[in-house]
């Protein structure tokens, strides 16, 4: 799929694995809760949600969520996706770090929030059967994830001190990223 190619071209391998895990965790939660969602839209959003953290775009103006959302929207338009899908992908990515907000929207938006939260912090991890979790982690290992992902967020906080992530870094969010799930 083209979204995988874009993510793989722009992002380091540890981040691509994070994108896959975020998708898997969100999809598992969707199935567990019998949610109807457009899986392709959700997959595109999951694969492209951190483009704003990648070296090529880390210094683009705006918070990484908005940079990623803008790039993903352009990707959708250039890939002849509908404007409805492009807007949903944009909104899912723009809101994926918005605690208490993202979960109030469509499943594709809420599940990106919960899938990324599960991968970073273990949020709702108890809702995933252990054997299923082990399968996801075997396919997309977290080896060195905290050590590699934390500097990306730290860079954003320093480059963009008024961004949401700067506030989160300032109150210790990097310490909450799990070494292992």
Coordinates of N, CA, C and O in Angstrom, one line a residue:
X1 N 0.8 -1.2 0.0 CA 0.0 0.0 0.0 C 0.9 1.3 0.0 O 2.0 1.3 0.6
X2 N 0.4 2.3 -0.6 CA 1.2 3.5 -0.8 C 1.5 4.2 0.6 O 2.6 4.8 0.7
X3 N 0.6 4.1 1.6 CA 0.9 4.7 2.9 C 2.1 4.1 3.5 O 2.9 4.7 4.2
X4 N 2.2 2.8 3.4 CA 3.4 2.1 3.9 C 4.7 2.6 3.3 O 5.7 2.8 3.9
X5 N 4.6 2.7 1.9 CA 5.8 3.3 1.2 C 6.2 4.6 1.7 O 7.4 4.9 1.9
X6 N 5.2 5.5 1.9 CA 5.5 6.9 2.3 C 6.1 6.8 3.7 O 7.1 7.5 4.0
X7 N 5.5 6.1 4.6 CA 6.0 6.0 6.0 C 7.4 5.4 6.0 O 8.3 5.9 6.7
X8 N 7.6 4.4 5.2 CA 8.9 3.7 5.2 C 10.0 4.6 4.6 O 11.2 4.5 4.9
X9 N 9.6 5.4 3.6 CA 10.6 6.3 3.0 C 11.0 7.5 3.9 O 12.1 7.8 4.0
X10 N 10.0 8.0 4.6 CA 10.3 9.2 5.4 C 10.7 8.9 6.9 O 11.4 9.7 7.5
X11 N 10.2 7.8 7.4 CA 10.4 7.6 8.9 C 11.4 6.5 9.1 O 11.5 5.5 8.3
X12 N 12.1 6.5 10.3 CA 12.9 5.4 10.6 C 12.1 4.2 11.0 O 10.9 4.3 11.3
X13 N 12.8 3.1 10.9 CA 12.1 1.8 11.1 C 11.4 1.7 12.5 O 10.3 1.2 12.5
X14 N 12.0 2.2 13.5 CA 11.3 2.1 14.8 C 9.9 2.8 14.8 O 9.0 2.4 15.4
X15 N 9.8 3.9 14.0 CA 8.6 4.7 13.9 C 7.6 4.0 13.1 O 6.4 4.0 13.4
X16 N 8.0 3.3 12.0 CA 7.2 2.5 11.1 C 6.5 1.4 11.9 O 5.3 1.1 11.9
X17 N 7.4 0.7 12.8 CA 6.8 -0.3 13.6 C 5.8 0.2 14.6 O 4.8 -0.4 14.9
X18 N 6.0 1.4 15.1 CA 5.1 2.1 16.0 C 3.8 2.3 15.3 O 2.7 2.1 15.8
X19 N 3.8 2.7 14.0 CA 2.6 3.0 13.2 C 1.8 1.7 13.0 O 0.6 1.7 13.2
X20 N 2.5 0.6 12.7 CA 1.9 -0.7 12.5 C 1.2 -1.1 13.9 O 0.1 -1.6 13.9
X21 N 2.0 -1.0 15.0 CA 1.4 -1.4 16.3 C 0.2 -0.6 16.6 O -0.8 -1.1 17.1
X22 N 0.3 0.7 16.4 CA -0.9 1.6 16.6 C -2.1 1.1 15.9 O -3.2 1.1 16.4
X23 N -1.9 0.8 14.6 CA -3.0 0.3 13.8 C -3.5 -1.0 14.4 O -4.8 -1.2 14.6
X24 N -2.7 -2.0 14.7 CA -3.1 -3.3 15.2 C -3.8 -3.1 16.5 O -4.9 -3.7 16.7
X25 N -3.3 -2.3 17.4 CA -4.0 -2.1 18.7 C -5.4 -1.5 18.5 O -6.3 -1.9 19.2
X26 N -5.5 -0.5 17.7 CA -6.7 0.1 17.4 C -7.7 -0.8 16.8 O -8.9 -0.9 17.2
X27 N -7.2 -1.6 15.8 CA -8.1 -2.6 15.2 C -8.6 -3.7 16.1 O -9.7 -4.1 16.1
X28 N -7.7 -4.1 17.0 CA -8.1 -5.1 18.1 C -9.2 -4.5 19.0 O -10.2 -5.2 19.3
X29 N -9.0 -3.3 19.4 CA -10.0 -2.6 20.2 C -11.4 -2.5 19.4 O -12.4 -2.7 20.0
X30 N -11.3 -2.2 18.2 CA -12.5 -2.0 17.3 C -13.2 -3.4 17.3 O -14.5 -3.4 17.5
X31 N -12.5 -4.5 17.1 CA -13.1 -5.8 17.0 C -13.7 -6.2 18.4 O -14.8 -6.7 18.4
X32 N -13.0 -5.9 19.4 CA -13.4 -6.3 20.7 C -14.7 -5.5 21.1 O -15.5 -6.1 21.8
X33 N -14.8 -4.3 20.7 CA -16.0 -3.5 21.0 C -17.0 -3.4 19.9 O -17.9 -2.6 20.0
X34 N -16.8 -4.3 18.9 CA -17.7 -4.4 17.8 C -18.0 -3.1 17.1 O -19.2 -2.7 16.8
X35 N -17.0 -2.3 16.9 CA -17.1 -1.0 16.3 C -17.0 -1.1 14.8 O -16.2 -1.9 14.3
X36 N -17.8 -0.4 14.0 CA -17.8 -0.4 12.6 C -16.9 0.8 12.2 O -17.0 1.9 12.7
X37 N -15.9 0.5 11.4 CA -15.0 1.6 10.9 C -14.5 1.3 9.5 O -14.6 0.1 9.1
X38 N -14.0 2.3 8.9 CA -13.4 2.2 7.6 C -12.0 1.8 7.8 O -11.2 2.7 8.2
X39 N -11.6 0.5 7.7 CA -10.3 0.1 8.0 C -9.2 0.7 7.2 O -8.1 0.9 7.6
X40 N -9.5 1.0 5.9 CA -8.5 1.6 5.0 C -8.2 3.0 5.5 O -7.0 3.4 5.6
X41 N -9.2 3.8 5.8 CA -9.0 5.1 6.3 C -8.2 5.1 7.6 O -7.3 5.8 7.8
X42 N -8.6 4.2 8.5 CA -7.9 4.0 9.8 C -6.4 3.6 9.6 O -5.5 4.1 10.2
X43 N -6.2 2.7 8.6 CA -4.8 2.3 8.3 C -4.0 3.4 7.8 O -2.8 3.6 8.2
X44 N -4.5 4.2 6.9 CA -3.8 5.3 6.3 C -3.4 6.3 7.5 O -2.3 6.7 7.6
X45 N -4.4 6.6 8.3 CA -4.1 7.5 9.4 C -3.0 7.0 10.4 O -2.1 7.7 10.8
X46 N -3.1 5.7 10.7 CA -2.1 5.1 11.6 C -0.7 5.1 11.0 O 0.2 5.4 11.6
X47 N -0.7 4.8 9.7 CA 0.7 4.7 9.0 C 1.3 6.1 8.9 O 2.5 6.2 8.9
X48 N 0.5 7.2 8.8 CA 1.1 8.5 8.5 C 1.0 9.4 9.7 O 1.4 10.6 9.6
X49 N 0.6 9.0 10.9 CA 0.3 9.9 12.0 C 1.5 10.6 12.6 O 1.4 11.6 13.2
X50 N 2.7 10.1 12.3 CA 3.9 10.7 12.9 C 4.9 11.3 11.8 O 6.0 11.5 12.1
X51 N 4.4 11.5 10.6 CA 5.3 12.1 9.6 C 5.9 13.4 10.1 O 7.0 13.7 9.7
X52 N 5.2 14.2 10.9 CA 5.8 15.4 11.4 C 6.9 15.3 12.4 O 7.6 16.2 12.7
X53 N 7.2 14.0 12.8 CA 8.3 13.8 13.7 C 9.5 13.3 12.9 O 10.6 13.3 13.5
X54 N 9.4 12.9 11.7 CA 10.5 12.4 10.8 C 11.4 13.6 10.5 O 11.0 14.7 10.4
X55 N 12.7 13.3 10.3 CA 13.7 14.3 10.0 C 13.3 15.2 8.9 O 13.5 16.4 9.0
X56 N 12.7 14.7 7.9 CA 12.3 15.6 6.7 C 11.3 16.7 7.1 O 11.2 17.7 6.4
X57 N 10.5 16.5 8.1 CA 9.5 17.4 8.5 C 9.5 17.8 9.9 O 8.6 18.6 10.4
X58 N 10.4 17.4 10.7 CA 10.5 17.7 12.1 C 10.5 19.2 12.4 O 10.1 19.7 13.5
X59 N 11.1 20.0 11.5 CA 11.2 21.4 11.7 C 10.2 22.2 10.9 O 10.2 23.5 10.9
X60 N 9.2 21.6 10.3 CA 8.2 22.3 9.6 C 7.4 23.1 10.6 O 7.2 22.7 11.8
X61 N 6.8 24.2 10.2 CA 6.1 25.0 11.2 C 4.8 24.3 11.7 O 4.1 23.7 10.9
X62 N 4.5 24.5 12.9 CA 3.3 23.9 13.5 C 3.6 22.7 14.3 O 4.7 22.1 14.2
X63 N 2.7 22.3 15.2 CA 2.9 21.1 16.0 C 3.0 19.9 15.1 O 2.5 19.8 13.9
X64 N 3.7 18.8 15.6 CA 3.9 17.7 14.7 C 2.6 17.0 14.3 O 2.5 16.4 13.2
X65 N 1.6 17.1 15.2 CA 0.3 16.5 14.8 C -0.3 17.2 13.6 O -0.8 16.5 12.7
X66 N -0.2 18.5 13.6 CA -0.8 19.3 12.4 C 0.1 19.1 11.2 O -0.5 19.1 10.1
X67 N 1.3 19.1 11.3 CA 2.2 18.8 10.2 C 1.9 17.5 9.6 O 1.7 17.3 8.4
X68 N 1.8 16.5 10.5 CA 1.5 15.1 10.0 C 0.1 15.1 9.3 O -0.1 14.4 8.3
X69 N -0.9 15.7 9.9 CA -2.2 15.8 9.4 C -2.3 16.4 8.0 O -2.9 15.9 7.1
X70 N -1.5 17.5 7.9 CA -1.5 18.2 6.6 C -0.8 17.3 5.5 O -1.3 17.2 4.4
X71 N 0.3 16.7 5.8 CA 1.0 15.8 4.9 C 0.1 14.6 4.5 O 0.1 14.2 3.3
X72 N -0.6 14.1 5.5 CA -1.5 12.9 5.2 C -2.6 13.3 4.3 O -3.0 12.6 3.4
X73 N -3.2 14.5 4.6 CA -4.3 15.0 3.7 C -3.8 15.1 2.3 O -4.5 14.7 1.4
X74 N -2.6 15.7 2.1 CA -2.1 15.9 0.8 C -1.8 14.5 0.1 O -2.1 14.3 -1.1
X75 N -1.3 13.5 0.9 CA -1.1 12.2 0.4 C -2.5 11.6 -0.1 O -2.5 11.1 -1.2
X76 N -3.5 11.8 0.7 CA -4.8 11.2 0.2 C -5.3 11.9 -1.0 O -5.8 11.2 -2.0
X77 N -5.2 13.2 -1.1 CA -5.6 13.9 -2.3 C -4.8 13.5 -3.5 O -5.4 13.2 -4.6
X78 N -3.5 13.4 -3.4 CA -2.6 12.9 -4.5 C -2.8 11.5 -4.9 O -2.5 11.1 -6.0
X79 N -3.4 10.7 -3.9 CA -3.6 9.3 -4.2 C -5.1 9.0 -4.7 O -5.6 7.9 -4.7
X80 N -5.7 10.1 -5.0 CA -7.1 10.1 -5.6 C -8.1 9.5 -4.6 O -9.1 8.9 -5.0
X81 N -7.9 9.7 -3.3 CA -8.8 9.3 -2.3 C -9.9 10.4 -2.2 O -9.7 11.5 -2.7
X82 N -11.1 10.1 -1.7 CA -12.1 11.1 -1.6 C -11.8 12.2 -0.6 O -11.0 11.9 0.3
X83 N -12.4 13.3 -0.7 CA -12.2 14.4 0.3 C -12.7 14.0 1.6 O -12.1 14.3 2.7
X84 N -13.7 13.1 1.7 CA -14.2 12.6 3.0 C -13.2 11.8 3.7 O -12.9 12.0 4.9
X85 N -12.5 10.9 2.9 CA -11.4 10.1 3.5 C -10.3 11.0 3.9 O -9.7 10.9 5.0
X86 N -9.9 11.9 3.0 CA -8.7 12.8 3.3 C -9.0 13.6 4.6 O -8.1 13.8 5.5
X87 N -10.2 14.1 4.8 CA -10.6 14.9 6.0 C -10.6 14.0 7.2 O -10.1 14.5 8.3
X88 N -11.1 12.8 7.1 CA -11.1 11.9 8.3 C -9.7 11.5 8.7 O -9.3 11.5 9.9
X89 N -8.8 11.3 7.7 CA -7.4 11.0 8.0 C -6.8 12.2 8.7 O -6.1 12.0 9.7
X90 N -7.0 13.3 8.1 CA -6.5 14.6 8.7 C -6.9 14.7 10.1 O -6.1 15.0 11.0
X91 N -8.2 14.6 10.4 CA -8.7 14.8 11.7 C -8.2 13.7 12.7 O -7.9 14.1 13.9
X92 N -8.1 12.5 12.3 CA -7.6 11.4 13.2 C -6.2 11.8 13.6 O -5.9 11.6 14.8
X93 N -5.4 12.2 12.7 CA -4.0 12.5 13.0 C -3.9 13.8 13.8 O -3.2 13.8 14.8
X94 N -4.6 14.8 13.4 CA -4.5 16.1 14.2 C -5.0 15.9 15.6 O -4.4 16.6 16.5
X95 N -5.9 15.0 15.9 CA -6.4 14.8 17.2 C -5.8 13.6 18.0 O -6.2 13.4 19.2
X96 N -4.9 12.9 17.4 CA -4.5 11.7 18.1 C -3.9 11.8 19.4 O -3.8 10.9 20.2
X97 N -3.4 13.0 19.8 CA -2.8 13.2 21.1 C -3.7 14.0 22.0 O -3.4 14.4 23.1
X98 N -5.0 14.2 21.6 CA -5.9 15.1 22.3 C -6.7 14.2 23.3 O -7.8 13.7 23.0
X99 N -6.2 14.1 24.5 CA -6.9 13.4 25.6 C -8.2 14.0 25.9 O -8.3 15.2 26.0
X100 N -9.2 13.1 26.0 CA -10.6 13.6 26.3 C -11.3 14.2 25.1 O -12.5 14.6 25.3
X101 N -10.7 14.3 24.0 CA -11.3 14.9 22.8 C -11.5 13.9 21.7 O -12.5 13.7 21.2
X102 N -10.4 13.2 21.4 CA -10.3 12.3 20.2 C -11.4 11.2 20.4 O -12.0 10.8 19.4
X103 N -11.6 10.7 21.6 CA -12.5 9.6 21.8 C -14.0 10.0 21.7 O -14.8 9.2 21.7
X104 N -14.2 11.3 21.4 CA -15.6 11.8 21.2 C -16.0 11.8 19.8 O -17.1 12.1 19.4
X105 N -15.1 11.4 18.9 CA -15.3 11.4 17.5 C -15.5 10.0 16.9 O -15.6 9.1 17.6
X106 N -15.5 10.0 15.6 CA -15.8 8.7 14.9 C -14.7 7.7 15.3 O -13.6 8.0 15.7
X107 N -15.1 6.4 15.1 CA -14.1 5.3 15.5 C -12.7 5.5 15.0 O -11.7 5.2 15.7
X108 N -12.6 5.9 13.7 CA -11.2 6.0 13.1 C -10.4 7.0 13.9 O -9.2 6.8 14.0
X109 N -11.0 8.1 14.4 CA -10.3 9.1 15.1 C -10.0 8.6 16.6 O -8.9 8.7 17.0
X110 N -11.0 8.1 17.2 CA -10.8 7.6 18.6 C -9.8 6.4 18.6 O -9.0 6.4 19.5
X111 N -9.9 5.5 17.7 CA -9.0 4.4 17.7 C -7.6 4.7 17.4 O -6.7 4.0 17.9
X112 N -7.3 5.7 16.6 CA -5.9 6.2 16.5 C -5.4 6.7 17.8 O -4.3 6.4 18.2
X113 N -6.2 7.5 18.5 CA -5.8 8.0 19.8 C -5.5 6.8 20.8 O -4.5 6.8 21.4
X114 N -6.4 5.8 20.8 CA -6.2 4.7 21.8 C -5.1 3.8 21.3 O -4.4 3.2 22.1
X115 N -5.0 3.5 20.0 CA -3.9 2.7 19.5 C -2.5 3.2 19.8 O -1.6 2.5 20.2
X116 N -2.4 4.5 19.6 CA -1.1 5.2 19.8 C -0.8 5.2 21.3 O 0.3 5.0 21.8
X117 N -1.9 5.5 22.1 CA -1.7 5.5 23.6 C -1.4 4.2 24.1 O -0.6 4.1 25.1
X118 N -1.9 3.1 23.6 CA -1.6 1.8 24.0 C -0.1 1.5 23.7 O 0.6 1.0 24.6
X119 N 0.3 1.9 22.6 CA 1.7 1.6 22.2 C 2.7 2.4 23.0 O 3.8 1.9 23.4
X120 N 2.4 3.7 23.3 CA 3.3 4.5 24.0 C 3.3 4.3 25.5 O 4.3 4.1 26.2
X121 N 2.1 4.2 26.1 CA 1.9 4.2 27.5 C 1.3 2.9 28.1 O 1.1 2.9 29.3
X122 N 0.9 2.0 27.3 CA 0.2 0.8 27.8 C -1.3 1.1 28.1 O -1.9 0.3 28.8
X123 N -1.8 2.3 27.7 CA -3.2 2.7 27.9 C -4.1 1.6 27.4 O -4.0 1.2 26.2
X124 N -5.0 1.0 28.2 CA -6.0 0.0 27.9 C -5.4 -1.3 27.5 O -6.1 -2.2 26.9
X125 N -4.1 -1.5 27.8 CA -3.4 -2.8 27.4 C -4.1 -4.0 28.0 O -4.1 -5.1 27.4
X126 N -4.8 -3.8 29.2 CA -5.5 -4.9 29.8 C -6.7 -5.4 29.0 O -7.2 -6.5 29.2
X127 N -7.1 -4.7 27.9 CA -8.2 -5.1 27.1 C -7.7 -6.0 25.9 O -8.5 -6.5 25.2
X128 N -6.4 -6.2 25.8 CA -5.9 -7.1 24.8 C -5.4 -8.4 25.4 O -4.6 -8.4 26.3
X129 N -6.0 -9.5 24.8 CA -5.5 -10.8 25.4 C -4.0 -10.9 25.2 O -3.4 -10.5 24.2
X130 N -3.3 -11.5 26.2 CA -1.9 -11.6 26.2 C -1.3 -12.3 24.9 O -0.3 -11.8 24.4
X131 N -2.0 -13.4 24.5 CA -1.4 -14.0 23.3 C -1.6 -13.2 22.0 O -0.7 -13.2 21.2
X132 N -2.6 -12.3 21.9 CA -2.8 -11.4 20.8 C -1.7 -10.3 20.9 O -1.1 -10.0 19.9
X133 N -1.5 -9.8 22.1 CA -0.4 -8.8 22.3 C 0.9 -9.3 21.9 O 1.7 -8.7 21.1
X134 N 1.2 -10.5 22.2 CA 2.5 -11.1 21.9 C 2.7 -11.3 20.4 O 3.8 -11.1 19.8
X135 N 1.6 -11.6 19.7 CA 1.6 -11.8 18.2 C 1.9 -10.4 17.6 O 2.8 -10.3 16.7
X136 N 1.3 -9.3 18.0 CA 1.5 -8.0 17.5 C 3.0 -7.6 17.7 O 3.7 -7.1 16.8
X137 N 3.5 -7.9 19.0 CA 4.9 -7.5 19.3 C 5.9 -8.3 18.6 O 7.0 -7.9 18.3
X138 N 5.5 -9.6 18.2 CA 6.4 -10.4 17.5 C 6.6 -9.9 16.0 O 7.7 -9.9 15.5
X139 N 5.4 -9.5 15.5 CA 5.4 -9.0 14.1 C 6.1 -7.6 14.0 O 6.7 -7.2 13.0
X140 N 5.9 -6.8 15.0 CA 6.3 -5.4 15.0 C 7.0 -5.0 16.4 O 6.4 -4.4 17.2
X141 N 8.2 -5.6 16.6 CA 8.8 -5.4 17.9 C 9.1 -4.0 18.3 O 9.3 -3.1 17.5
X142 N 9.1 -3.8 19.6 CA 9.4 -2.5 20.3 C 10.8 -2.3 20.7 O 11.2 -1.4 21.4
X143 N 11.7 -3.1 20.2 CA 13.1 -3.1 20.5 C 13.7 -1.6 20.5 O 13.7 -1.0 19.5
X144 N 14.1 -1.1 21.6 CA 14.7 0.2 21.7 C 13.7 1.3 21.5 O 14.2 2.5 21.3
X145 N 12.4 1.1 21.5 CA 11.4 2.1 21.1 C 11.5 3.4 21.9 O 11.6 4.5 21.4
X146 N 11.5 3.2 23.2 CA 11.5 4.4 24.1 C 12.8 5.2 23.9 O 12.7 6.4 23.8
X147 N 13.9 4.5 23.8 CA 15.2 5.3 23.6 C 15.2 6.0 22.2 O 15.9 7.0 22.1
X148 N 14.5 5.5 21.2 CA 14.5 6.1 19.9 C 13.4 7.2 19.7 O 13.6 8.2 19.1
X149 N 12.2 6.9 20.3 CA 11.1 7.8 20.1 C 11.2 9.0 21.0 O 10.8 10.1 20.6
X150 N 11.6 8.9 22.2 CA 11.7 10.0 23.2 C 12.5 11.2 22.6 O 12.0 12.3 22.8
X151 N 13.6 11.0 22.0 CA 14.3 12.1 21.4 C 13.5 12.9 20.3 O 13.7 14.1 20.2
X152 N 12.7 12.2 19.6 CA 11.9 12.9 18.6 C 10.9 13.8 19.3 O 10.7 15.0 18.8
X153 N 10.3 13.4 20.4 CA 9.3 14.3 21.1 C 10.1 15.4 21.8 O 9.6 16.5 21.8
X154 N 11.2 15.1 22.3 CA 12.1 16.1 23.0 C 12.5 17.2 22.0 O 12.4 18.4 22.3
X155 N 12.8 16.8 20.8 CA 13.2 17.7 19.7 C 12.0 18.7 19.4 O 12.2 19.9 19.3
X156 N 10.8 18.1 19.3 CA 9.6 18.9 19.0 C 9.4 19.9 20.2 O 9.1 21.0 19.9
X157 N 9.6 19.5 21.4 CA 9.4 20.3 22.5 C 10.3 21.5 22.5 O 9.9 22.6 22.8
X158 N 11.6 21.3 22.1 CA 12.6 22.3 22.1 C 12.4 23.2 20.9 O 12.5 24.5 21.0
X159 N 12.0 22.7 19.7 CA 11.9 23.5 18.5 C 10.6 24.3 18.5 O 10.5 25.3 17.9
X160 N 9.5 23.7 19.2 CA 8.2 24.3 19.2 C 7.7 24.4 20.6 O 6.8 23.7 21.1
X161 N 8.2 25.3 21.4 CA 7.9 25.4 22.8 C 6.5 25.7 23.2 O 6.1 25.5 24.3
X162 N 5.7 26.2 22.2 CA 4.3 26.5 22.5 C 3.4 25.4 22.1 O 2.2 25.5 22.2
X163 N 3.9 24.3 21.6 CA 3.1 23.1 21.1 C 2.6 22.3 22.3 O 3.1 22.4 23.4
X164 N 1.6 21.5 22.0 CA 1.0 20.7 23.0 C 2.1 19.7 23.5 O 2.1 19.4 24.7
X165 N 2.9 19.1 22.6 CA 3.9 18.2 23.1 C 4.9 18.8 24.0 O 5.4 18.1 24.9
X166 N 5.2 20.1 23.8 CA 6.2 20.7 24.7 C 5.6 20.8 26.1 O 6.4 20.5 27.1
X167 N 4.3 21.0 26.2 CA 3.7 21.0 27.6 C 3.8 19.6 28.2 O 4.1 19.5 29.4
X168 N 3.5 18.6 27.4 CA 3.5 17.3 27.9 C 4.9 16.8 28.2 O 5.1 16.2 29.3
X169 N 5.9 17.2 27.4 CA 7.3 16.9 27.8 C 7.7 17.6 29.1 O 8.3 17.0 29.9
X170 N 7.2 18.8 29.2 CA 7.5 19.6 30.4 C 7.0 19.0 31.7 O 7.6 19.2 32.7
X171 N 5.9 18.2 31.6 CA 5.4 17.6 32.8 C 5.7 16.1 32.9 O 5.2 15.4 33.8
X172 N 6.7 15.7 32.1 CA 7.2 14.3 32.3 C 6.7 13.2 31.5 O 6.8 12.1 31.8
X173 N 6.0 13.5 30.3 CA 5.4 12.4 29.5 C 6.5 11.4 29.0 O 6.1 10.3 28.9
X174 N 7.7 11.9 28.8 CA 8.7 11.0 28.3 C 9.0 9.8 29.3 O 9.3 8.7 28.9
X175 N 8.8 10.1 30.6 CA 9.0 9.1 31.6 C 7.9 8.1 31.6 O 8.1 7.0 32.1
X176 N 6.8 8.4 31.0 CA 5.6 7.5 31.0 C 5.7 6.5 29.8 O 4.9 5.6 29.8
X177 N 6.5 6.8 28.8 CA 6.6 5.9 27.7 C 7.2 4.6 28.2 O 8.2 4.5 28.9
X178 N 6.5 3.5 27.9 CA 6.8 2.2 28.4 C 8.0 1.6 27.6 O 8.1 1.7 26.4
X179 N 8.9 0.9 28.4 CA 10.0 0.2 27.8 C 9.4 -1.0 27.1 O 9.8 -1.3 26.0
X180 N 8.5 -1.7 27.8 CA 7.9 -2.9 27.3 C 6.5 -2.9 27.6 O 6.0 -2.3 28.5
X181 N 5.7 -3.7 26.8 CA 4.3 -3.8 27.1 C 4.0 -5.2 27.6 O 4.7 -6.1 27.3

